[in-house]
Coordinates of C-alpha atoms in Angstrom, one line a residue:
M1 CA -33.1 -30.8 -44.9
A2 CA -32.8 -27.1 -45.5
P3 CA -30.0 -25.6 -43.3
T4 CA -30.8 -22.9 -40.8
G5 CA -29.0 -19.6 -40.5
A6 CA -27.4 -20.9 -37.3
Q7 CA -26.0 -23.9 -39.2
I8 CA -24.7 -21.8 -42.0
I9 CA -23.0 -19.5 -39.5
A10 CA -21.4 -22.4 -37.7
R11 CA -20.3 -24.0 -41.0
S12 CA -18.7 -20.7 -42.1
L13 CA -16.7 -20.5 -38.9
R14 CA -15.5 -24.1 -39.3
D15 CA -14.6 -23.5 -42.9
L16 CA -12.5 -20.5 -41.9
G17 CA -10.5 -22.7 -39.5
V18 CA -12.0 -21.4 -36.3
T19 CA -11.6 -23.9 -33.5
V20 CA -12.9 -22.0 -30.5
L21 CA -15.6 -19.4 -29.7
F22 CA -15.6 -17.2 -26.6
G23 CA -18.8 -15.8 -25.3
I24 CA -22.1 -16.0 -23.5
V25 CA -25.2 -17.5 -25.1
G26 CA -28.8 -16.5 -24.9
I27 CA -31.7 -16.4 -27.3
P28 CA -31.2 -16.6 -30.3
V29 CA -27.3 -17.0 -30.5
V30 CA -27.5 -20.2 -28.4
E31 CA -28.4 -22.0 -31.6
I32 CA -25.2 -20.8 -33.3
A33 CA -23.1 -22.1 -30.3
E34 CA -24.8 -25.4 -30.3
E35 CA -24.3 -25.9 -34.1
A36 CA -20.7 -24.9 -33.7
I37 CA -20.2 -27.5 -31.0
N38 CA -21.8 -30.1 -33.2
L39 CA -19.2 -29.3 -35.8
G40 CA -16.3 -29.7 -33.4
I41 CA -15.7 -26.1 -32.5
R42 CA -15.0 -25.6 -28.8
F43 CA -17.2 -23.1 -27.0
I44 CA -16.0 -21.3 -23.8
G45 CA -18.9 -19.9 -22.0
F46 CA -18.0 -17.0 -19.7
R47 CA -19.8 -15.3 -16.8
N48 CA -19.5 -11.8 -18.4
E49 CA -19.2 -10.7 -22.0
Q50 CA -16.5 -8.2 -21.1
A51 CA -14.1 -11.0 -20.0
A52 CA -15.2 -13.1 -23.0
S53 CA -14.3 -10.3 -25.4
Y54 CA -11.0 -9.7 -23.7
A55 CA -10.2 -13.4 -24.1
A56 CA -11.0 -13.3 -27.8
T57 CA -8.7 -10.3 -28.4
A58 CA -5.8 -12.0 -26.5
Y59 CA -6.4 -15.2 -28.4
G60 CA -6.0 -13.2 -31.6
Y61 CA -2.7 -11.8 -30.4
L62 CA -1.3 -15.2 -29.3
T63 CA -2.3 -17.2 -32.3
G64 CA -1.9 -14.5 -35.0
R65 CA -5.4 -15.0 -36.3
P66 CA -8.7 -13.4 -35.3
G67 CA -10.3 -14.5 -32.0
V68 CA -14.0 -15.0 -32.3
C69 CA -16.5 -13.8 -29.7
L70 CA -20.3 -14.6 -29.7
V71 CA -22.7 -12.6 -27.6
V72 CA -26.4 -11.7 -27.4
G73 CA -27.7 -8.4 -28.7
G74 CA -28.4 -5.3 -26.7
P75 CA -26.7 -5.5 -23.4
G76 CA -24.4 -8.3 -24.6
V77 CA -23.1 -6.0 -27.3
L78 CA -22.7 -3.1 -24.8
H79 CA -20.6 -5.4 -22.5
A80 CA -18.5 -6.7 -25.4
M81 CA -17.6 -3.1 -26.4
A82 CA -14.8 -3.4 -23.9
G83 CA -13.2 -6.0 -26.2
I84 CA -13.7 -3.8 -29.2
G85 CA -11.7 -1.0 -27.5
N86 CA -9.1 -3.5 -26.4
S87 CA -8.8 -4.9 -30.0
S88 CA -8.5 -1.4 -31.5
I89 CA -6.0 0.1 -29.1
N90 CA -3.7 -2.9 -29.1
A91 CA -4.1 -3.8 -32.8
W92 CA -5.3 -7.3 -32.1
P93 CA -7.7 -9.0 -34.5
L94 CA -11.3 -9.8 -33.2
L95 CA -14.4 -11.1 -35.0
L96 CA -17.4 -10.2 -32.9
L97 CA -20.7 -11.9 -33.7
A98 CA -23.9 -10.7 -31.9
G99 CA -27.5 -11.5 -32.1
S100 CA -30.2 -8.8 -32.6
S101 CA -33.9 -8.5 -32.7
E102 CA -36.0 -9.6 -35.7
T103 CA -35.7 -7.2 -38.6
H104 CA -39.5 -6.7 -38.9
L105 CA -39.6 -5.5 -35.3
V106 CA -37.0 -2.8 -35.6
H107 CA -38.1 0.5 -34.1
R108 CA -41.0 -1.2 -32.2
G109 CA -39.2 -1.7 -28.9
A110 CA -38.2 -5.4 -29.6
F111 CA -36.5 -7.6 -27.1
Q112 CA -33.0 -6.2 -26.5
E113 CA -33.3 -4.0 -29.5
L114 CA -30.2 -2.0 -30.3
D115 CA -28.9 -0.5 -33.5
A116 CA -25.5 -2.1 -33.1
I117 CA -24.3 -1.2 -36.6
A118 CA -24.7 2.5 -35.9
L119 CA -23.2 2.1 -32.5
L120 CA -20.1 0.1 -33.4
A121 CA -19.3 1.4 -36.9
P122 CA -17.1 4.2 -35.7
H123 CA -15.1 1.8 -33.5
T124 CA -14.6 -1.2 -35.8
K125 CA -12.9 -1.8 -39.1
L126 CA -16.2 -3.2 -40.5
S127 CA -19.7 -3.5 -39.1
V128 CA -22.2 -5.4 -41.3
R129 CA -25.5 -7.2 -41.2
P130 CA -26.2 -10.0 -43.7
P131 CA -29.1 -9.1 -46.1
S132 CA -30.0 -12.8 -46.6
L133 CA -29.0 -16.2 -45.4
E134 CA -27.3 -17.0 -48.7
S135 CA -24.9 -14.1 -48.1
I136 CA -23.8 -15.2 -44.6
P137 CA -20.6 -17.2 -45.6
S138 CA -19.0 -14.6 -47.8
L139 CA -19.9 -11.8 -45.4
I140 CA -18.4 -13.6 -42.4
Q141 CA -15.3 -14.4 -44.4
N142 CA -14.9 -10.8 -45.5
T143 CA -15.4 -9.5 -42.0
Y144 CA -12.9 -12.0 -40.6
R145 CA -10.3 -11.0 -43.3
T146 CA -10.9 -7.3 -42.7
S147 CA -10.3 -7.6 -38.9
W148 CA -7.0 -9.3 -39.6
Y149 CA -5.3 -7.7 -42.7
G150 CA -3.4 -4.4 -42.3
R151 CA -3.6 -3.0 -38.9
P152 CA -5.6 -5.5 -36.9
G153 CA -8.9 -4.5 -35.2
T154 CA -12.5 -5.6 -34.9
G155 CA -14.9 -6.9 -37.5
F156 CA -18.5 -7.0 -36.3
V157 CA -21.4 -9.1 -37.8
D158 CA -24.9 -8.3 -36.6
L159 CA -27.2 -11.4 -36.8
P160 CA -30.9 -10.8 -36.5
A161 CA -33.0 -13.5 -35.0
D162 CA -34.9 -14.2 -38.2
I163 CA -31.5 -14.7 -40.0
I164 CA -30.3 -17.1 -37.3
Q165 CA -33.5 -19.1 -37.2
G166 CA -34.5 -18.9 -40.8
T167 CA -33.9 -21.6 -43.4
V168 CA -32.6 -21.7 -46.9
E169 CA -34.8 -23.5 -49.4
G170 CA -32.0 -24.6 -51.7
E171 CA -28.7 -25.5 -50.0
E172 CA -27.0 -25.0 -53.4
D173 CA -27.6 -21.3 -53.0
V174 CA -25.3 -21.1 -50.0
Q175 CA -21.8 -20.2 -51.0
D176 CA -18.8 -22.3 -50.0
I177 CA -15.8 -20.5 -48.4
S178 CA -12.3 -21.4 -47.6
P179 CA -9.8 -20.4 -44.9
V180 CA -8.4 -16.9 -45.3
P181 CA -4.7 -17.0 -46.1
S182 CA -2.2 -14.8 -44.2
G183 CA -2.2 -11.2 -45.4
P184 CA 0.4 -9.6 -47.6
E185 CA 3.7 -8.7 -46.0
P186 CA 4.8 -5.5 -47.7
G187 CA 8.4 -4.4 -47.7
A188 CA 10.1 -1.0 -47.6
D189 CA 11.3 1.4 -50.3
E190 CA 14.9 0.8 -51.1
N191 CA 15.9 4.5 -51.1
V192 CA 14.5 4.9 -47.6
L193 CA 16.2 1.7 -46.5
F194 CA 19.6 3.1 -47.7
K195 CA 19.0 6.3 -45.6
V196 CA 18.0 4.2 -42.6
A197 CA 21.0 2.0 -42.9
Q198 CA 23.4 4.9 -43.1
L199 CA 21.8 6.6 -40.1
I200 CA 22.1 3.4 -38.0
K201 CA 25.8 3.1 -39.0
S202 CA 26.4 6.6 -37.9
A203 CA 25.0 5.9 -34.4
K204 CA 27.1 6.5 -31.3
A205 CA 24.4 5.2 -29.1
P206 CA 21.9 3.0 -31.0
L207 CA 18.9 1.4 -29.5
V208 CA 16.3 -1.1 -30.9
V209 CA 12.9 -0.8 -29.2
I210 CA 10.9 -4.0 -29.5
G211 CA 7.1 -3.6 -29.1
K212 CA 4.3 -6.1 -28.8
G213 CA 3.6 -5.5 -32.5
A214 CA 6.9 -7.4 -33.1
A215 CA 5.6 -10.3 -31.0
Y216 CA 2.3 -10.3 -32.8
A217 CA 4.0 -10.2 -36.2
Q218 CA 6.0 -13.3 -35.1
A219 CA 9.1 -11.5 -36.4
E220 CA 11.4 -12.9 -33.6
A221 CA 13.8 -14.8 -35.9
A222 CA 14.5 -11.7 -38.1
I223 CA 14.9 -9.4 -35.1
R224 CA 17.2 -11.8 -33.3
H225 CA 19.4 -12.0 -36.4
L226 CA 19.5 -8.2 -36.7
V227 CA 20.5 -7.6 -33.1
D228 CA 23.1 -10.4 -33.0
A229 CA 24.6 -9.5 -36.4
A230 CA 24.8 -5.7 -35.8
Q231 CA 25.4 -6.0 -32.0
L232 CA 22.7 -3.5 -31.2
P233 CA 21.5 -2.9 -27.6
F234 CA 17.7 -3.4 -27.4
L235 CA 14.8 -2.5 -25.1
P236 CA 11.6 -4.6 -25.1
S237 CA 8.2 -3.1 -24.2
P238 CA 6.4 -5.1 -21.5
M239 CA 4.8 -7.4 -24.0
G240 CA 7.7 -7.2 -26.4
K241 CA 9.7 -9.2 -23.8
G242 CA 10.8 -12.6 -25.2
V243 CA 11.1 -11.6 -28.8
I244 CA 14.7 -11.7 -27.8
A245 CA 15.4 -13.5 -24.5
D246 CA 15.6 -11.3 -21.5
S247 CA 18.9 -13.0 -20.6
H248 CA 20.5 -11.7 -23.8
P249 CA 23.6 -9.6 -22.9
L250 CA 22.5 -6.7 -25.2
N251 CA 19.2 -6.3 -23.3
A252 CA 19.0 -2.8 -21.8
A253 CA 15.8 -3.3 -19.8
S254 CA 17.7 -3.2 -16.5
A255 CA 19.2 0.1 -17.6
R256 CA 16.0 1.5 -19.2
S257 CA 16.4 5.1 -18.0
T258 CA 20.0 5.3 -19.2
A259 CA 19.2 3.8 -22.6
L260 CA 16.4 6.3 -23.2
R261 CA 18.4 9.3 -22.0
E262 CA 21.5 8.5 -24.1
A263 CA 20.3 6.8 -27.3
D264 CA 20.9 8.9 -30.4
I265 CA 19.5 6.6 -33.1
V266 CA 16.4 4.6 -32.1
L267 CA 14.9 1.8 -34.3
L268 CA 11.2 1.2 -33.2
L269 CA 10.0 -2.2 -34.2
G270 CA 6.3 -2.6 -33.7
A271 CA 6.4 0.0 -30.9
R272 CA 4.7 3.3 -30.6
L273 CA 5.9 6.6 -29.0
N274 CA 2.9 6.8 -26.7
W275 CA 2.7 7.1 -22.9
I276 CA 4.6 3.8 -22.4
F277 CA 7.6 5.3 -24.1
H278 CA 7.1 8.8 -22.8
F279 CA 6.1 10.2 -26.2
G280 CA 9.7 10.3 -27.3
D281 CA 10.1 13.5 -25.3
A282 CA 13.0 14.8 -23.2
P283 CA 14.0 14.6 -20.4
K284 CA 13.2 10.9 -20.5
W285 CA 14.7 10.7 -24.0
N286 CA 17.8 12.2 -25.5
Q287 CA 16.6 15.5 -26.9
A288 CA 18.7 14.9 -30.1
A289 CA 17.4 11.3 -30.6
Q290 CA 16.3 10.4 -34.1
F291 CA 13.6 7.7 -34.5
I292 CA 13.3 5.2 -37.2
Q293 CA 9.8 3.7 -36.9
V294 CA 8.7 0.4 -38.5
D295 CA 5.0 -0.4 -38.4
I296 CA 2.2 -2.0 -40.3
D297 CA 0.0 0.9 -39.6
A298 CA 0.8 3.9 -41.8
Q299 CA -1.2 6.3 -39.6
T300 CA 1.1 5.5 -36.6
L301 CA 4.2 6.5 -38.5
G302 CA 5.3 10.0 -37.5
Q303 CA 3.1 10.2 -34.4
N304 CA 5.2 11.9 -31.7
N305 CA 8.1 11.3 -34.1
P306 CA 10.1 14.3 -35.5
T307 CA 11.7 12.2 -38.2
P308 CA 8.7 10.7 -40.1
H309 CA 10.7 10.7 -43.3
L310 CA 12.7 7.9 -41.8
S311 CA 9.6 5.7 -41.1
L312 CA 9.2 2.4 -42.8
W313 CA 5.7 1.2 -43.6
G314 CA 5.2 -2.6 -43.9
D315 CA 5.5 -6.0 -42.2
L316 CA 8.3 -6.6 -39.8
R317 CA 8.9 -10.0 -41.1
T318 CA 9.8 -8.4 -44.5
I319 CA 11.4 -5.1 -43.4
V320 CA 13.7 -6.3 -40.7
P321 CA 15.6 -8.7 -43.0
Q322 CA 15.8 -5.8 -45.5
I323 CA 17.4 -3.6 -42.8
S324 CA 19.9 -6.4 -42.0
S325 CA 20.7 -6.8 -45.6
A326 CA 21.2 -3.0 -46.0
L327 CA 23.6 -3.0 -43.0
G328 CA 25.7 -5.8 -44.5
T329 CA 28.6 -6.8 -42.3
W330 CA 28.5 -3.6 -40.3
R331 CA 28.6 -4.1 -36.5
Y332 CA 28.2 -1.4 -33.9
D333 CA 31.5 -0.5 -32.2
P334 CA 30.8 -0.1 -28.4
T335 CA 34.1 1.7 -28.0
S336 CA 32.8 4.6 -30.2
S337 CA 31.2 6.2 -27.1
P338 CA 30.7 5.7 -23.4
Y339 CA 27.1 4.6 -24.0
T340 CA 27.6 0.8 -23.5
A341 CA 29.7 1.4 -20.4
H342 CA 27.0 3.6 -19.0
L343 CA 24.4 0.9 -19.7
S344 CA 26.5 -1.7 -18.0
T345 CA 27.0 0.5 -14.9
S346 CA 23.3 1.2 -14.7
K347 CA 22.4 -2.5 -15.1
T348 CA 24.8 -3.5 -12.3
L349 CA 23.4 -0.8 -10.0
N350 CA 19.7 -1.5 -10.7
L351 CA 20.1 -5.3 -10.4
H352 CA 21.9 -4.8 -7.0
T353 CA 19.1 -2.5 -5.8
A354 CA 16.5 -5.1 -7.0
A355 CA 18.3 -7.8 -5.1
Q356 CA 18.4 -5.8 -1.9
K357 CA 14.6 -5.2 -2.2
A358 CA 14.0 -8.9 -2.8
A359 CA 16.1 -9.8 0.3
E360 CA 13.9 -7.7 2.7
N361 CA 12.3 -10.1 5.2
T362 CA 9.7 -7.9 6.7
L363 CA 6.2 -9.1 7.4
P364 CA 3.8 -8.5 5.8
M365 CA 5.9 -9.2 2.7
T366 CA 6.8 -6.5 0.2
Y367 CA 5.9 -6.8 -3.5
A368 CA 9.6 -7.5 -4.3
K369 CA 9.9 -10.2 -1.7
A370 CA 6.7 -11.9 -2.8
F371 CA 7.6 -11.8 -6.5
S372 CA 11.1 -13.0 -5.8
T373 CA 9.8 -16.0 -3.9
I374 CA 7.4 -16.9 -6.6
E375 CA 10.0 -16.4 -9.4
S376 CA 12.7 -18.6 -7.7
T377 CA 10.2 -21.4 -7.1
L378 CA 8.7 -21.3 -10.6
H379 CA 12.1 -21.2 -12.3
R380 CA 13.2 -24.2 -10.4
L381 CA 10.1 -26.0 -11.6
S382 CA 10.2 -24.6 -15.2
P383 CA 13.4 -22.8 -16.3
P384 CA 12.7 -19.8 -18.6
D385 CA 14.5 -21.3 -21.6
E386 CA 12.0 -24.2 -21.6
A387 CA 9.2 -21.7 -22.4
G388 CA 6.9 -23.6 -20.1
I389 CA 5.1 -20.7 -18.4
V390 CA 2.9 -17.9 -19.7
Y391 CA 2.6 -14.9 -17.5
V392 CA -0.5 -12.7 -17.2
S393 CA -0.1 -9.6 -15.1
E394 CA -2.4 -6.7 -14.2
G395 CA -2.8 -4.2 -11.4
A396 CA -0.7 -1.0 -11.4
N397 CA 1.9 -2.0 -8.9
T398 CA 1.7 -5.7 -9.6
M399 CA 2.2 -5.2 -13.3
D400 CA 4.9 -2.5 -13.0
I401 CA 7.0 -4.3 -10.4
S402 CA 6.6 -7.9 -11.8
R403 CA 7.7 -7.1 -15.4
S404 CA 11.3 -6.8 -14.4
I405 CA 11.3 -9.8 -12.0
F406 CA 9.9 -12.5 -14.2
P407 CA 12.2 -13.1 -17.3
V408 CA 10.9 -14.7 -20.4
S409 CA 13.0 -16.2 -23.2
H410 CA 10.4 -16.6 -25.9
P411 CA 7.8 -14.3 -27.5
R412 CA 4.1 -14.2 -26.6
L413 CA 4.6 -15.5 -23.1
R414 CA 3.7 -12.4 -21.3
L415 CA 0.3 -10.5 -21.3
D416 CA -0.5 -7.4 -19.4
A417 CA -3.0 -4.5 -19.3
G418 CA -1.6 -3.2 -22.6
T419 CA -1.8 0.2 -24.3
H420 CA -5.0 1.2 -22.4
A421 CA -3.7 -0.1 -19.1
T422 CA -7.0 -1.9 -18.8
M423 CA -7.7 -3.5 -15.5
G424 CA -9.9 -6.5 -15.6
V425 CA -8.3 -8.3 -18.5
G426 CA -6.4 -10.8 -16.5
M427 CA -8.9 -13.7 -16.1
G428 CA -10.0 -13.5 -19.7
Y429 CA -6.4 -13.4 -20.9
A430 CA -5.5 -16.4 -18.8
I431 CA -8.3 -18.4 -20.3
A432 CA -7.2 -17.3 -23.8
A433 CA -3.7 -18.3 -23.1
H434 CA -4.8 -21.7 -21.8
E435 CA -6.9 -22.2 -24.9
A436 CA -4.2 -21.0 -27.3
Y437 CA -1.4 -23.1 -25.8
N438 CA -3.1 -26.1 -24.2
S439 CA -6.2 -26.9 -26.2
D440 CA -6.0 -30.0 -28.4
L441 CA -7.9 -28.0 -31.1
S442 CA -5.7 -24.9 -31.1
P443 CA -3.3 -24.5 -34.0
S444 CA -0.7 -23.2 -31.5
T445 CA -0.5 -26.5 -29.7
N446 CA 0.6 -28.5 -32.7
K447 CA 3.6 -30.7 -31.5
R448 CA 4.2 -28.3 -28.6
K449 CA 4.5 -29.0 -24.9
K450 CA 1.6 -27.6 -22.9
K451 CA 2.3 -24.5 -20.8
K452 CA 1.4 -23.5 -17.3
I453 CA -0.6 -20.3 -17.2
I454 CA 0.4 -18.0 -14.3
A455 CA -1.7 -14.9 -13.4
L456 CA -0.2 -12.2 -11.2
E457 CA -3.1 -10.1 -10.0
G458 CA -3.5 -7.0 -7.9
D459 CA -6.4 -7.4 -5.6
S460 CA -8.3 -4.5 -7.2
A461 CA -7.7 -5.8 -10.8
F462 CA -8.7 -9.4 -9.8
G463 CA -12.1 -8.1 -8.6
F464 CA -13.1 -7.1 -12.1
S465 CA -13.6 -10.6 -13.3
A466 CA -13.0 -12.9 -10.3
M467 CA -16.1 -15.1 -11.2
E468 CA -14.3 -16.3 -14.3
L469 CA -12.6 -18.7 -11.8
E470 CA -15.8 -20.7 -12.2
T471 CA -15.3 -20.7 -16.0
M472 CA -11.7 -22.0 -15.5
S473 CA -12.9 -24.7 -13.2
R474 CA -15.8 -25.7 -15.4
Y475 CA -13.5 -26.3 -18.4
G476 CA -10.7 -28.0 -16.3
M477 CA -8.1 -25.2 -16.7
D478 CA -5.3 -25.6 -14.2
I479 CA -4.5 -21.9 -14.1
L480 CA -2.4 -20.7 -11.1
I481 CA -3.4 -17.3 -9.9
F482 CA -1.6 -15.1 -7.3
V483 CA -3.6 -12.3 -5.8
L484 CA -1.3 -9.6 -4.3
N485 CA -3.6 -8.5 -1.4
N486 CA -2.7 -5.1 0.0
G487 CA -6.3 -4.1 0.6
G488 CA -6.6 -1.2 -1.8
V489 CA -6.3 0.4 -5.2
Y490 CA -2.5 1.2 -5.6
H491 CA -2.1 0.6 -1.8
G492 CA -4.1 -0.2 1.2
D493 CA -4.9 2.1 4.1
S494 CA -4.9 -0.2 7.2
D495 CA -2.4 -2.4 8.9
S496 CA -4.9 -4.3 11.0
A497 CA -8.6 -5.3 10.9
A498 CA -9.2 -3.0 13.9
E499 CA -7.7 0.0 12.1
W500 CA -9.7 -0.8 9.0
L501 CA -13.0 -0.9 11.0
Q502 CA -12.1 2.3 12.8
L503 CA -11.6 4.0 9.5
R504 CA -14.8 2.6 8.1
D505 CA -16.8 3.8 11.1
S506 CA -15.2 7.3 11.2
A507 CA -16.9 10.4 10.1
G508 CA -15.1 10.4 6.8
G509 CA -15.4 6.7 6.2
L510 CA -13.3 4.6 3.9
R511 CA -11.1 6.2 1.3
S512 CA -11.9 6.0 -2.4
T513 CA -9.0 3.6 -2.8
S514 CA -10.0 1.3 0.0
L515 CA -10.9 -2.4 -0.4
G516 CA -11.8 -4.9 2.2
F517 CA -9.1 -5.9 4.7
E518 CA -7.5 -9.2 3.9
V519 CA -10.4 -10.5 1.8
G520 CA -10.4 -14.2 1.5
Y521 CA -10.0 -14.4 -2.3
E522 CA -8.7 -18.0 -2.1
R523 CA -12.2 -19.1 -1.0
I524 CA -13.7 -18.2 -4.3
A525 CA -11.5 -20.8 -5.9
E526 CA -12.6 -23.4 -3.4
A527 CA -16.2 -22.5 -3.9
C528 CA -15.8 -23.0 -7.7
G529 CA -14.2 -26.4 -7.4
G530 CA -10.6 -25.3 -7.3
V531 CA -7.9 -25.0 -4.6
G532 CA -7.0 -22.0 -2.5
Y533 CA -4.1 -20.9 -0.3
L534 CA -3.8 -18.0 2.1
V535 CA -0.2 -17.2 2.7
R536 CA 1.6 -14.6 4.8
T537 CA 5.3 -15.7 4.8
P538 CA 7.9 -16.5 2.1
E539 CA 7.9 -20.1 3.3
E540 CA 4.2 -20.4 3.0
L541 CA 4.3 -18.7 -0.4
A542 CA 7.0 -21.0 -1.8
R543 CA 5.1 -24.1 -0.7
A544 CA 1.8 -22.9 -2.1
T545 CA 3.6 -21.9 -5.4
E546 CA 5.0 -25.4 -5.9
E547 CA 1.8 -27.2 -4.9
G548 CA -0.3 -24.8 -7.1
Y549 CA 2.0 -25.3 -10.0
R550 CA 1.5 -29.1 -9.8
E551 CA -2.2 -28.8 -9.1
G552 CA -4.5 -30.0 -11.8
R553 CA -7.3 -27.6 -10.9
V554 CA -7.6 -23.8 -10.9
C555 CA -5.7 -22.5 -7.9
V556 CA -5.7 -19.1 -6.2
V557 CA -2.8 -18.1 -3.9
N558 CA -4.0 -15.2 -1.7
V559 CA -0.7 -13.4 -0.9
V560 CA -1.1 -10.9 2.0
I561 CA 1.5 -8.1 1.5
E562 CA 2.2 -4.8 3.2
A563 CA -0.6 -2.3 2.8
G564 CA 1.8 0.5 1.9
K565 CA -0.5 3.1 3.5
G566 CA 0.5 6.7 3.1
G567 CA 2.3 5.9 -0.2
R568 CA 1.9 8.2 -3.2
L569 CA -0.9 7.4 -5.7
E570 CA 1.0 7.0 -8.9
F571 CA 1.8 4.5 -11.7
G572 CA 5.5 4.0 -12.2
W573 CA 5.3 4.3 -16.0
Q574 CA 3.9 7.8 -15.7
Q575 CA 6.5 9.3 -13.4
Q576 CA 8.0 12.3 -15.1
G577 CA 11.5 13.5 -15.0
S578 CA 12.4 17.1 -14.1
G579 CA 11.9 19.7 -16.7
G580 CA 8.7 18.5 -18.3
G581 CA 8.2 17.4 -21.9
R582 CA 10.0 18.8 -24.9
K583 CA 8.1 20.9 -27.4
R584 CA 8.2 20.1 -31.0
G585 CA 10.1 23.3 -31.8
E586 CA 12.8 22.3 -29.3
K587 CA 13.7 19.1 -31.2
K588 CA 16.8 19.2 -33.2
A589 CA 16.4 19.0 -36.9
A590 CA 16.9 15.5 -38.3
A591 CA 19.9 14.8 -40.5
K592 CA 19.0 14.6 -44.1
L593 CA 20.9 11.7 -45.6

């Protein structure tokens, strides 16, 4: 029997090694999903294409191979554009497949007609439409490869209904394809490596910055060797945590401000000098700091960096061992400057301050108290060294405060809002993590113990995709979700229901940051077949955390915390030091070695 386009598409995905599709079906892409299921590919059907596309991008990050998202044309593509942006800004590989109207009805107002190629071409690495059924396999293979190789991003394939539903007369005309091998791992120029090694050896206050690009590159073994052999202090980005264990004595995360302010030679591994790292500018950074940037994306090198001639283009798994080799037996001497003593003092002070905040026993609970209670309970159930928990975190305060409270000892065990600080990614990310680490089909689960997925959600961020609880329940995902409920965006504006009602009914009405007062988010889980808890005290929270951890269904713990009314509307990462940023002309000239 002559194969249909849907069958050819499904076979192509199987031959590429794809084991899961994320998306939402409708006519005509439902035929692709059904054929994929028939071939043993798992399909995760979401409630919104936005969350599905976020999940596919996160799956690409966690597995190191493109995640695949399948959506309908027109509005489905528009919703999935969120995932395209997420893929591009975070450099995560995504293959997006979308249906479209019949080719002979183009420009006639066809059902869900949209020129998706023209729309998406500026935002993707490749956007294509197969000219024939016979070309489908090689075209999908090439788009998959393009999304993955080099700086990862999105590859898009537009699939008209007549291509999906058409048939091929001769099956021998359909090309066979094979899985795409991992891309090339280019190394660095030896002359530049020598200069870099000499510069590192001259450092009085060296710092290695580990970004999520290092986690994606799976370069943890090489980076751990470099740091241990040369005894270099390091600072992980929020998703670079775990490339080296947070418990490592050279971790400067607890002295972040001091490390940035005093470091003179900075080695950036898969990290960018964007807003997360204050653009490399004083006063956050040492004005005399010189940056050695290593990245797979040549265009990133030199951005906000006054020493681009010291940049190294290539793959971290190749270049980091080259740096180690160039350094030889050299080890940083911590007695060469007061730098490490200052780091140690800052760590002690900041850890003491954090412990004091966590010990506060006010009701409603503070963020620090709530997180400390969750952390101590989870670590008793699953110590960090066992790598048994994946953390997903979103919401400005929730994400900012929790990143320093929940340590991880292995890479790719923490997901957050990323470079765009995108709210609404949490539920999709949690589903992706469950699929990457716990599905029997996933390449990541081979001979590995399954992991508990923990989502730490601000109440505002949770609202973006809360209905994906039904998706989790439908597929039997035992994800544990904590909703930090303060009744507002950044902070709430009422300490009681009566006060909230009075504000709502006043002449000015609710503020733009207002959410409902003590909304019963746990009931959504119960309505979807899961388990819900409403907690107000540390004792209730500890009990719900343990029961939720052991629960075999999706679970929401609705944690009522202090509203924080009257607080400043700010995101901790964007707080500026006094003096403003440093102009390019004010930077000291880099040493020419």
